[in-house]
Amino acid sequence: MNVSAKARTVASPHKRMSAAGRRDQILDVAKQIVADEGFAAVTMKRLAEEAGITRTVIYQQFGELPRVMVELVERE
């Protein structure tokens, strides 16, 4: 087995998160930011950094930041 083939067979120990799980994760991070610093502190960049994901994932799940905030308020 060559090195590149071996590297591909060693899977990451993390399973891919379901869409519902990812949405909950993003909302949980948003909730924590709001609790600590208020609504104005929530940005797409900050959400992505604190969730350990890319902004693209947030856009895929919610579209825009206002949708994240609306869903957070509705959930809570």
mmCIF file of C-alpha atoms in Angstrom:
data_model
loop_
_atom_site.group_PDB
_atom_site.id
_atom_site.type_symbol
_atom_site.label_atom_id
_atom_site.label_comp_id
_atom_site.label_asym_id
_atom_site.label_seq_id
_atom_site.Cartn_x
_atom_site.Cartn_y
_atom_site.Cartn_z
ATOM 1 C CA MET A 1 0.000 0.000 0.000
ATOM 2 C CA ASN A 2 1.449 3.341 -0.964
ATOM 3 C CA VAL A 3 1.377 6.299 1.396
ATOM 4 C CA SER A 4 -1.496 8.140 -0.277
ATOM 5 C CA ALA A 5 -3.696 5.021 -0.303
ATOM 6 C CA LYS A 6 -2.883 4.411 3.351
ATOM 7 C CA ALA A 7 -3.741 8.006 4.257
ATOM 8 C CA ARG A 8 -7.137 7.664 2.593
ATOM 9 C CA THR A 9 -7.972 4.508 4.560
ATOM 10 C CA VAL A 10 -7.358 6.182 7.916
ATOM 11 C CA ALA A 11 -10.710 7.829 8.465
ATOM 12 C CA SER A 12 -11.291 10.757 10.735
ATOM 13 C CA PRO A 13 -12.670 9.618 14.083
ATOM 14 C CA HIS A 14 -15.510 12.129 13.694
ATOM 15 C CA LYS A 15 -18.714 11.034 12.017
ATOM 16 C CA ARG A 16 -20.403 13.462 9.692
ATOM 17 C CA MET A 17 -23.062 15.383 11.577
ATOM 18 C CA SER A 18 -26.657 15.180 10.372
ATOM 19 C CA ALA A 19 -28.252 18.346 9.021
ATOM 20 C CA ALA A 20 -30.503 18.571 12.087
ATOM 21 C CA GLY A 21 -27.536 18.039 14.388
ATOM 22 C CA ARG A 22 -25.529 20.704 12.571
ATOM 23 C CA ARG A 23 -28.420 23.187 12.804
ATOM 24 C CA ASP A 24 -28.695 22.541 16.526
ATOM 25 C CA GLN A 25 -24.940 22.992 16.919
ATOM 26 C CA ILE A 26 -25.031 26.350 15.130
ATOM 27 C CA LEU A 27 -28.023 27.508 17.168
ATOM 28 C CA ASP A 28 -26.329 26.403 20.394
ATOM 29 C CA VAL A 29 -23.242 28.437 19.511
ATOM 30 C CA ALA A 30 -25.403 31.433 18.615
ATOM 31 C CA LYS A 31 -27.266 31.101 21.924
ATOM 32 C CA GLN A 32 -24.008 31.110 23.869
ATOM 33 C CA ILE A 33 -22.696 34.178 22.049
ATOM 34 C CA VAL A 34 -25.980 36.007 22.694
ATOM 35 C CA ALA A 35 -25.920 35.023 26.364
ATOM 36 C CA ASP A 36 -22.330 36.199 26.764
ATOM 37 C CA GLU A 37 -22.258 39.327 24.618
ATOM 38 C CA GLY A 38 -25.683 40.065 23.123
ATOM 39 C CA PHE A 39 -27.262 39.678 19.696
ATOM 40 C CA ALA A 40 -24.962 42.220 18.046
ATOM 41 C CA ALA A 41 -21.944 39.968 18.720
ATOM 42 C CA VAL A 42 -23.304 37.185 16.504
ATOM 43 C CA THR A 43 -21.780 37.187 13.021
ATOM 44 C CA MET A 44 -21.453 34.467 10.421
ATOM 45 C CA LYS A 45 -17.687 34.528 10.853
ATOM 46 C CA ARG A 46 -17.936 34.213 14.625
ATOM 47 C CA LEU A 47 -20.501 31.417 14.440
ATOM 48 C CA ALA A 48 -18.311 29.492 12.024
ATOM 49 C CA GLU A 49 -15.154 29.944 14.085
ATOM 50 C CA GLU A 50 -16.754 28.933 17.371
ATOM 51 C CA ALA A 51 -18.583 25.973 15.832
ATOM 52 C CA GLY A 52 -15.437 24.817 14.034
ATOM 53 C CA ILE A 53 -17.091 24.902 10.629
ATOM 54 C CA THR A 54 -17.038 27.110 7.545
ATOM 55 C CA ARG A 55 -19.436 29.962 6.884
ATOM 56 C CA THR A 56 -20.601 28.029 3.840
ATOM 57 C CA VAL A 57 -22.104 25.387 6.119
ATOM 58 C CA ILE A 58 -24.106 28.044 7.934
ATOM 59 C CA TYR A 59 -25.302 29.548 4.651
ATOM 60 C CA GLN A 60 -26.339 26.068 3.489
ATOM 61 C CA GLN A 61 -28.320 25.467 6.660
ATOM 62 C CA PHE A 62 -29.910 28.871 7.199
ATOM 63 C CA GLY A 63 -29.295 31.157 4.249
ATOM 64 C CA GLU A 64 -28.525 34.447 5.986
ATOM 65 C CA LEU A 65 -27.752 35.528 9.547
ATOM 66 C CA PRO A 66 -31.251 36.910 10.238
ATOM 67 C CA ARG A 67 -32.649 33.406 9.662
ATOM 68 C CA VAL A 68 -30.251 32.036 12.291
ATOM 69 C CA MET A 69 -31.509 34.636 14.755
ATOM 70 C CA VAL A 70 -35.185 34.004 13.967
ATOM 71 C CA GLU A 71 -34.772 30.249 14.396
ATOM 72 C CA LEU A 72 -32.833 30.750 17.619
ATOM 73 C CA VAL A 73 -35.595 32.898 19.080
ATOM 74 C CA GLU A 74 -38.285 30.467 17.898
ATOM 75 C CA ARG A 75 -36.410 27.500 19.373
ATOM 76 C CA GLU A 76 -35.811 29.148 22.712
#
